[in-house]
Structures are given as structure tokens and as C-alpha cells.
Short mmCIF file of the C-alpha atoms (twelve columns), coordinates in Angstrom:
data_MODEL
# 
_entry.id   MODEL 
# 
loop_
_atom_site.group_PDB 
_atom_site.id 
_atom_site.type_symbol 
_atom_site.label_atom_id 
_atom_site.label_alt_id 
_atom_site.label_comp_id 
_atom_site.label_asym_id 
_atom_site.label_seq_id 
_atom_site.Cartn_x 
_atom_site.Cartn_y 
_atom_site.Cartn_z 
_atom_site.pdbx_PDB_model_num 
ATOM 1   C CA . MET A 1   -23.695 56.438 8.877   1 
ATOM 2   C CA . GLY A 2   -24.480 56.908 5.193   1 
ATOM 3   C CA . LYS A 3   -25.199 54.041 2.880   1 
ATOM 4   C CA . LYS A 4   -22.105 52.565 1.227   1 
ATOM 5   C CA . LYS A 5   -21.733 52.627 -2.539  1 
ATOM 6   C CA . PHE A 6   -19.721 49.397 -2.496  1 
ATOM 7   C CA . ILE A 7   -19.833 46.406 -0.191  1 
ATOM 8   C CA . GLY A 8   -16.730 45.532 1.798   1 
ATOM 9   C CA . PHE A 9   -14.099 47.551 3.635   1 
ATOM 10  C CA . TYR A 10  -11.501 49.537 1.731   1 
ATOM 11  C CA . ASP A 11  -8.283  50.531 3.490   1 
ATOM 12  C CA . TYR A 12  -4.587  49.701 3.422   1 
ATOM 13  C CA . THR A 13  -4.974  46.665 5.717   1 
ATOM 14  C CA . VAL A 14  -6.170  44.389 2.889   1 
ATOM 15  C CA . VAL A 15  -4.182  45.787 -0.037  1 
ATOM 16  C CA . LEU A 16  -1.301  43.320 0.341   1 
ATOM 17  C CA . THR A 17  -3.755  40.407 0.388   1 
ATOM 18  C CA . TYR A 18  -5.206  41.597 -2.917  1 
ATOM 19  C CA . VAL A 19  -1.718  42.009 -4.372  1 
ATOM 20  C CA . GLY A 20  -0.960  38.393 -3.483  1 
ATOM 21  C CA . LEU A 21  -4.156  37.246 -5.189  1 
ATOM 22  C CA . ALA A 22  -3.297  39.275 -8.293  1 
ATOM 23  C CA . CYS A 23  0.140   37.609 -8.412  1 
ATOM 24  C CA . THR A 24  -1.577  34.223 -8.299  1 
ATOM 25  C CA . VAL A 25  -3.974  35.045 -11.129 1 
ATOM 26  C CA . ILE A 26  -1.072  36.244 -13.278 1 
ATOM 27  C CA . GLY A 27  0.871   33.120 -12.341 1 
ATOM 28  C CA . MET A 28  -2.001  30.883 -13.437 1 
ATOM 29  C CA . THR A 29  -1.995  32.436 -16.893 1 
ATOM 30  C CA . GLN A 30  1.767   31.979 -17.135 1 
ATOM 31  C CA . ALA A 31  1.648   28.343 -15.995 1 
ATOM 32  C CA . ILE A 32  -1.003  27.478 -18.572 1 
ATOM 33  C CA . GLY A 33  1.080   29.187 -21.237 1 
ATOM 34  C CA . GLY A 34  4.146   27.098 -20.371 1 
ATOM 35  C CA . ARG A 35  6.154   29.837 -18.656 1 
ATOM 36  C CA . PHE A 36  6.568   27.879 -15.477 1 
ATOM 37  C CA . ARG A 37  9.484   29.763 -13.990 1 
ATOM 38  C CA . ILE A 38  7.389   32.943 -13.962 1 
ATOM 39  C CA . ALA A 39  4.543   30.962 -12.356 1 
ATOM 40  C CA . ILE A 40  6.819   29.830 -9.519  1 
ATOM 41  C CA . VAL A 41  8.007   33.415 -9.012  1 
ATOM 42  C CA . CYS A 42  4.365   34.507 -8.757  1 
ATOM 43  C CA . LEU A 43  3.711   31.790 -6.149  1 
ATOM 44  C CA . ALA A 44  6.701   32.958 -4.119  1 
ATOM 45  C CA . LEU A 45  5.512   36.576 -4.336  1 
ATOM 46  C CA . SER A 46  2.048   35.548 -3.147  1 
ATOM 47  C CA . GLY A 47  3.647   33.817 -0.182  1 
ATOM 48  C CA . LEU A 48  5.718   36.906 0.561   1 
ATOM 49  C CA . CYS A 49  2.577   39.059 0.580   1 
ATOM 50  C CA . ASP A 50  0.837   36.616 2.916   1 
ATOM 51  C CA . MET A 51  3.768   36.654 5.336   1 
ATOM 52  C CA . PHE A 52  3.336   40.350 6.023   1 
ATOM 53  C CA . ASP A 53  -0.326  41.190 5.373   1 
ATOM 54  C CA . GLY A 54  -1.260  40.274 8.942   1 
ATOM 55  C CA . LYS A 55  1.405   42.545 10.394  1 
ATOM 56  C CA . ILE A 56  0.178   45.420 8.233   1 
ATOM 57  C CA . ALA A 57  -3.451  44.776 9.216   1 
ATOM 58  C CA . ARG A 58  -2.599  44.807 12.931  1 
ATOM 59  C CA . SER A 59  -0.798  48.134 12.533  1 
ATOM 60  C CA . LYS A 60  -4.198  49.834 12.332  1 
ATOM 61  C CA . LYS A 61  -5.196  50.180 15.972  1 
ATOM 62  C CA . ASN A 62  -8.764  51.414 15.577  1 
ATOM 63  C CA . ARG A 63  -10.153 48.566 13.448  1 
ATOM 64  C CA . THR A 64  -13.756 47.663 14.155  1 
ATOM 65  C CA . GLU A 65  -14.853 44.074 14.781  1 
ATOM 66  C CA . GLU A 66  -16.432 44.010 11.320  1 
ATOM 67  C CA . GLU A 67  -13.152 45.130 9.739   1 
ATOM 68  C CA . LYS A 68  -11.234 42.436 11.623  1 
ATOM 69  C CA . LEU A 69  -13.643 39.701 10.561  1 
ATOM 70  C CA . PHE A 70  -13.680 40.954 6.982   1 
ATOM 71  C CA . GLY A 71  -9.881  40.931 6.845   1 
ATOM 72  C CA . MET A 72  -9.754  37.402 8.230   1 
ATOM 73  C CA . GLN A 73  -12.320 36.113 5.722   1 
ATOM 74  C CA . ILE A 74  -10.642 37.857 2.784   1 
ATOM 75  C CA . ASP A 75  -7.274  36.439 3.811   1 
ATOM 76  C CA . SER A 76  -8.621  32.881 3.987   1 
ATOM 77  C CA . LEU A 77  -10.554 33.140 0.722   1 
ATOM 78  C CA . CYS A 78  -7.471  34.394 -1.092  1 
ATOM 79  C CA . ASP A 79  -5.353  31.683 0.556   1 
ATOM 80  C CA . VAL A 80  -7.642  28.991 -0.840  1 
ATOM 81  C CA . ILE A 81  -6.852  30.224 -4.342  1 
ATOM 82  C CA . CYS A 82  -3.196  31.168 -3.843  1 
ATOM 83  C CA . PHE A 83  -1.973  28.194 -1.812  1 
ATOM 84  C CA . GLY A 84  -4.695  25.599 -2.292  1 
ATOM 85  C CA . ILE A 85  -5.920  25.603 -5.876  1 
ATOM 86  C CA . TYR A 86  -2.907  27.265 -7.515  1 
ATOM 87  C CA . PRO A 87  -0.242  24.765 -6.317  1 
ATOM 88  C CA . ALA A 88  -2.555  21.868 -7.235  1 
ATOM 89  C CA . MET A 89  -2.943  23.353 -10.713 1 
ATOM 90  C CA . ILE A 90  0.829   23.775 -11.069 1 
ATOM 91  C CA . CYS A 91  1.471   20.173 -10.014 1 
ATOM 92  C CA . TRP A 92  -1.090  18.864 -12.512 1 
ATOM 93  C CA . LEU A 93  0.518   20.851 -15.306 1 
ATOM 94  C CA . LEU A 94  3.938   19.547 -14.295 1 
ATOM 95  C CA . GLY A 95  2.879   15.936 -14.662 1 
ATOM 96  C CA . VAL A 96  0.890   14.784 -11.621 1 
ATOM 97  C CA . ARG A 97  -1.646  12.799 -13.654 1 
ATOM 98  C CA . GLY A 98  -3.667  9.605  -13.658 1 
ATOM 99  C CA . ILE A 99  -5.861  8.160  -10.920 1 
ATOM 100 C CA . ILE A 100 -3.242  8.521  -8.198  1 
ATOM 101 C CA . GLY A 101 -2.483  12.055 -9.337  1 
ATOM 102 C CA . TRP A 102 -6.152  13.048 -9.238  1 
ATOM 103 C CA . ILE A 103 -6.531  11.541 -5.768  1 
ATOM 104 C CA . LEU A 104 -3.499  13.418 -4.459  1 
ATOM 105 C CA . LEU A 105 -4.566  16.711 -6.025  1 
ATOM 106 C CA . CYS A 106 -8.054  16.398 -4.542  1 
ATOM 107 C CA . PHE A 107 -6.600  15.330 -1.184  1 
ATOM 108 C CA . TYR A 108 -4.307  18.355 -1.078  1 
ATOM 109 C CA . ALA A 109 -7.070  20.799 -2.091  1 
ATOM 110 C CA . ILE A 110 -9.579  19.377 0.401   1 
ATOM 111 C CA . CYS A 111 -7.035  19.443 3.231   1 
ATOM 112 C CA . SER A 112 -6.227  23.072 2.442   1 
ATOM 113 C CA . VAL A 113 -9.913  24.021 2.700   1 
ATOM 114 C CA . ILE A 114 -10.294 22.095 5.973   1 
ATOM 115 C CA . ARG A 115 -7.201  23.830 7.345   1 
ATOM 116 C CA . LEU A 116 -8.503  27.302 6.516   1 
ATOM 117 C CA . GLY A 117 -12.053 26.602 7.666   1 
ATOM 118 C CA . TYR A 118 -10.788 25.341 11.024  1 
ATOM 119 C CA . PHE A 119 -8.484  28.348 11.325  1 
ATOM 120 C CA . ASN A 120 -11.437 30.697 10.795  1 
ATOM 121 C CA . VAL A 121 -13.398 28.978 13.552  1 
ATOM 122 C CA . LEU A 122 -10.517 29.116 16.035  1 
ATOM 123 C CA . GLU A 123 -9.474  32.650 15.148  1 
ATOM 124 C CA . THR A 124 -13.000 34.044 15.373  1 
ATOM 125 C CA . LYS A 125 -13.388 32.501 18.814  1 
ATOM 126 C CA . ARG A 126 -9.956  33.698 19.931  1 
ATOM 127 C CA . GLN A 127 -10.532 37.292 18.821  1 
ATOM 128 C CA . GLN A 128 -13.696 37.381 20.908  1 
ATOM 129 C CA . GLU A 129 -11.663 36.484 23.983  1 
ATOM 130 C CA . GLU A 130 -8.297  38.223 23.470  1 
ATOM 131 C CA . ASP A 131 -6.481  40.820 21.364  1 
ATOM 132 C CA . GLY A 132 -3.293  40.615 19.348  1 
ATOM 133 C CA . ALA A 133 -1.907  37.903 17.115  1 
ATOM 134 C CA . ASN A 134 -1.947  34.201 17.904  1 
ATOM 135 C CA . LYS A 135 1.516   32.886 18.721  1 
ATOM 136 C CA . TYR A 136 0.971   29.338 17.438  1 
ATOM 137 C CA . TYR A 137 -0.355  27.592 14.353  1 
ATOM 138 C CA . HIS A 138 -2.585  24.536 14.593  1 
ATOM 139 C CA . GLY A 139 -1.188  22.322 11.864  1 
ATOM 140 C CA . LEU A 140 1.062   23.448 9.050   1 
ATOM 141 C CA . PRO A 141 0.049   26.888 7.704   1 
ATOM 142 C CA . ILE A 142 -1.223  26.735 4.136   1 
ATOM 143 C CA . THR A 143 1.277   29.403 3.068   1 
ATOM 144 C CA . SER A 144 4.011   26.793 3.521   1 
ATOM 145 C CA . MET A 145 3.399   25.558 -0.017  1 
ATOM 146 C CA . ALA A 146 4.812   28.863 -1.286  1 
ATOM 147 C CA . ILE A 147 8.093   27.712 0.298   1 
ATOM 148 C CA . VAL A 148 7.885   23.982 -0.384  1 
ATOM 149 C CA . LEU A 149 6.999   24.086 -4.081  1 
ATOM 150 C CA . PRO A 150 9.812   26.478 -5.173  1 
ATOM 151 C CA . LEU A 151 12.306  24.310 -3.268  1 
ATOM 152 C CA . VAL A 152 10.874  21.139 -4.818  1 
ATOM 153 C CA . PHE A 153 10.988  22.664 -8.278  1 
ATOM 154 C CA . LEU A 154 14.616  23.619 -7.648  1 
ATOM 155 C CA . LEU A 155 15.389  19.883 -7.373  1 
ATOM 156 C CA . GLN A 156 14.442  19.541 -11.039 1 
ATOM 157 C CA . VAL A 157 17.731  21.242 -11.894 1 
ATOM 158 C CA . PHE A 158 19.649  18.408 -10.228 1 
ATOM 159 C CA . ILE A 159 17.523  15.253 -10.683 1 
ATOM 160 C CA . SER A 160 15.753  13.522 -13.549 1 
ATOM 161 C CA . ASN A 161 12.269  14.625 -14.593 1 
ATOM 162 C CA . ARG A 162 10.811  11.230 -13.622 1 
ATOM 163 C CA . LEU A 163 12.208  11.437 -10.098 1 
ATOM 164 C CA . PHE A 164 11.052  15.054 -9.902  1 
ATOM 165 C CA . ILE A 165 7.454   13.974 -10.621 1 
ATOM 166 C CA . TYR A 166 7.669   11.379 -7.837  1 
ATOM 167 C CA . VAL A 167 8.834   14.095 -5.442  1 
ATOM 168 C CA . LEU A 168 5.797   16.176 -6.430  1 
ATOM 169 C CA . TYR A 169 3.489   13.267 -5.582  1 
ATOM 170 C CA . VAL A 170 5.094   12.851 -2.153  1 
ATOM 171 C CA . SER A 171 5.069   16.595 -1.483  1 
ATOM 172 C CA . LEU A 172 1.343   16.902 -2.179  1 
ATOM 173 C CA . PHE A 173 0.551   14.061 0.203   1 
ATOM 174 C CA . VAL A 174 2.880   15.107 3.023   1 
ATOM 175 C CA . VAL A 175 2.021   18.820 2.947   1 
ATOM 176 C CA . GLY A 176 -1.712  18.105 2.647   1 
ATOM 177 C CA . LEU A 177 -1.547  15.715 5.579   1 
ATOM 178 C CA . LEU A 178 0.320   18.227 7.730   1 
ATOM 179 C CA . PHE A 179 -2.431  20.768 7.034   1 
ATOM 180 C CA . ILE A 180 -4.896  18.677 9.040   1 
ATOM 181 C CA . VAL A 181 -2.676  16.997 11.641  1 
ATOM 182 C CA . ASP A 182 -3.306  18.845 14.898  1 
ATOM 183 C CA . PHE A 183 0.085   19.889 16.222  1 
ATOM 184 C CA . ARG A 184 1.193   23.237 17.579  1 
ATOM 185 C CA . LEU A 185 3.774   25.124 15.543  1 
ATOM 186 C CA . LYS A 186 5.200   28.326 16.935  1 
ATOM 187 C CA . LYS A 187 4.903   31.272 14.566  1 
ATOM 188 C CA . PRO A 188 8.272   32.398 13.193  1 
ATOM 189 C CA . ASN A 189 9.819   35.602 14.451  1 
ATOM 190 C CA . ASN A 190 11.117  38.332 12.161  1 
ATOM 191 C CA . THR A 191 14.586  36.778 11.940  1 
ATOM 192 C CA . THR A 192 13.170  33.422 10.875  1 
ATOM 193 C CA . LEU A 193 10.911  35.112 8.323   1 
ATOM 194 C CA . VAL A 194 13.890  36.905 6.784   1 
ATOM 195 C CA . CYS A 195 15.790  33.605 6.568   1 
ATOM 196 C CA . LEU A 196 12.835  31.914 4.850   1 
ATOM 197 C CA . VAL A 197 12.530  34.770 2.372   1 
ATOM 198 C CA . LEU A 198 16.242  34.549 1.562   1 
ATOM 199 C CA . ILE A 199 16.097  30.763 1.095   1 
ATOM 200 C CA . VAL A 200 13.166  31.009 -1.311  1 
ATOM 201 C CA . ALA A 201 14.814  33.939 -3.099  1 
ATOM 202 C CA . VAL A 202 18.004  31.914 -3.666  1 
ATOM 203 C CA . ALA A 203 15.933  28.954 -4.905  1 
ATOM 204 C CA . VAL A 204 14.049  31.208 -7.320  1 
ATOM 205 C CA . VAL A 205 17.258  32.773 -8.672  1 
ATOM 206 C CA . VAL A 206 18.885  29.364 -9.242  1 
ATOM 207 C CA . MET A 207 15.674  28.115 -10.868 1 
ATOM 208 C CA . ILE A 208 15.527  31.099 -13.226 1 
ATOM 209 C CA . LEU A 209 19.171  30.716 -14.232 1 
ATOM 210 C CA . PHE A 210 19.377  26.952 -14.691 1 
ATOM 211 C CA . SER A 211 15.923  25.376 -15.036 1 
ATOM 212 C CA . THR A 212 14.876  24.282 -18.525 1 
ATOM 213 C CA . TYR A 213 11.612  22.615 -17.530 1 
ATOM 214 C CA . ARG A 214 8.717   23.680 -19.741 1 
ATOM 215 C CA . ILE A 215 5.194   22.319 -19.513 1 
ATOM 216 C CA . PRO A 216 3.358   21.276 -22.677 1 
ATOM 217 C CA . LYS A 217 0.614   23.497 -24.044 1 
ATOM 218 C CA . TRP A 218 -2.842  21.921 -24.098 1 
ATOM 219 C CA . SER A 219 -5.186  22.437 -27.035 1 
ATOM 220 C CA . PHE A 220 -8.912  21.706 -26.964 1 
ATOM 221 C CA . PRO A 221 -10.564 20.748 -30.301 1 
ATOM 222 C CA . ASN A 222 -13.767 22.378 -31.503 1 
ATOM 223 C CA . THR A 223 -15.750 19.179 -30.955 1 
ATOM 224 C CA . GLY A 224 -16.429 20.135 -27.357 1 
ATOM 225 C CA . PHE A 225 -14.856 19.429 -24.001 1 
ATOM 226 C CA . PHE A 226 -16.554 16.079 -23.289 1 
ATOM 227 C CA . ASP A 227 -15.680 14.751 -26.747 1 
ATOM 228 C CA . TRP A 228 -12.092 15.800 -26.164 1 
ATOM 229 C CA . LEU A 229 -12.128 14.221 -22.692 1 
ATOM 230 C CA . SER A 230 -13.478 10.879 -23.940 1 
ATOM 231 C CA . HIS A 231 -10.848 10.846 -26.685 1 
ATOM 232 C CA . PHE A 232 -8.136  11.699 -24.153 1 
ATOM 233 C CA . VAL A 233 -9.248  8.911  -21.777 1 
ATOM 234 C CA . ARG A 234 -9.283  6.339  -24.589 1 
ATOM 235 C CA . ALA A 235 -5.821  7.436  -25.633 1 
# 
């Protein structure tokens, strides 16, 4: 075997995972810029990519053990960004602030990392003993936030902004907790997946048509970040 010019494995089995990550990066820029509806659409698209990247990866029958492990690690690393850090960032921009907000954001992010780390351990061990896909999740899959957050944001169309912020607080705590509670959840079949996609799609369409929520733009003075932070805390 000749020496590779680039590290990693390059084939169609990981393309959808990279597409989901790209959607998240674009969504981050849109959220910071105040275009929150586009950011939610990007989150939903990332979740859609994650729903089917495993099926595409398993369609390649002659994958080596290294390719399988690489795909699993890439999937988890991208999930940390797409469904761990990105939703926490969105919630902070929406108004999850203060001491309680910081605690909940950190709690959610830490639980998402624990969930993915534990999944990697179990999946690596399982693949050494059996082939095929696992039929059950241990705890709530981290991709669930790509369903929960669009549905929660849809509530903003019907309830006050203050109540909407409270719902965000509760959602971060409940979803984060379910990441690490050890219960078995059967993986959805194709029919269930289609139903979930349709539900999120309807929520996104309604949100685009009727939501007027717009996050404030943040400006950092030239005095430096820590000067700005101390001024912000005193305010």
C-alpha cells in the first residue's frame, strides 16, 4: 500500500456527515447575525443528514475495520458540534442568560459529550462482537435536539417571549438529563423516520411564515474582550 497524501478515509460513506457539519457552521453564522429562522432550518437539515448517514455508510459492504471506526469517530465529533454546542449557542442567543442559564447550557453541553463518549465505547465493543446496526439507543440520542428545538421555537409563534424563554430553560435541562439516563429506546423504523421528518418540516414552514423573533446583534468595543466583559457584568 502506498503512502497516503492526506490522512483520513475519503469515500461516499462520510459525505453526508460532512454536509451536516457544513449546515451547522452556516447556521452558526446566521444565528450570530440575527437570522434565526435560517439557523433553525440549518439545525433541522443537520439532523436530517444525521438520520441517514448511518444507513448510507452501512450500504458499503466491504468497509475495513479502520473505515468503520473512522466513520464512527467522525460522526460523533460532528455530533458534538451540530447537536451539542450549536443548540447551546442558539439558546444563549435567544435569551438563556444569567447564572442559571450558564449552568443549564454547561449541563446540556457536558451531558451531550458524555452521551457521545459512552456511545463510542459501547459501539466499538459491539462492532467487535457483531455486525450490522444496533437496534436500541442507550439514553436519548443527541440528534433529538434537531427535533426538539424547532418544535420549541415554533411555540414562540403562539406564546409570549417570556414564557418561550422559560420553555427553553426546561428543554435544555430535560433533554440534557435524558442524554445520560440509561434507558433503552428502540431505534425508529423508516416509517417513523418519515413521520419525524414531516413533523419537523411542518414546524419549520410555520416558523418561516409566522415567526418574527429576531435576536439582538452583539458588538464588542475596541477596549478588549475582558474590559467589555467586566463592563457587561457591572451593567
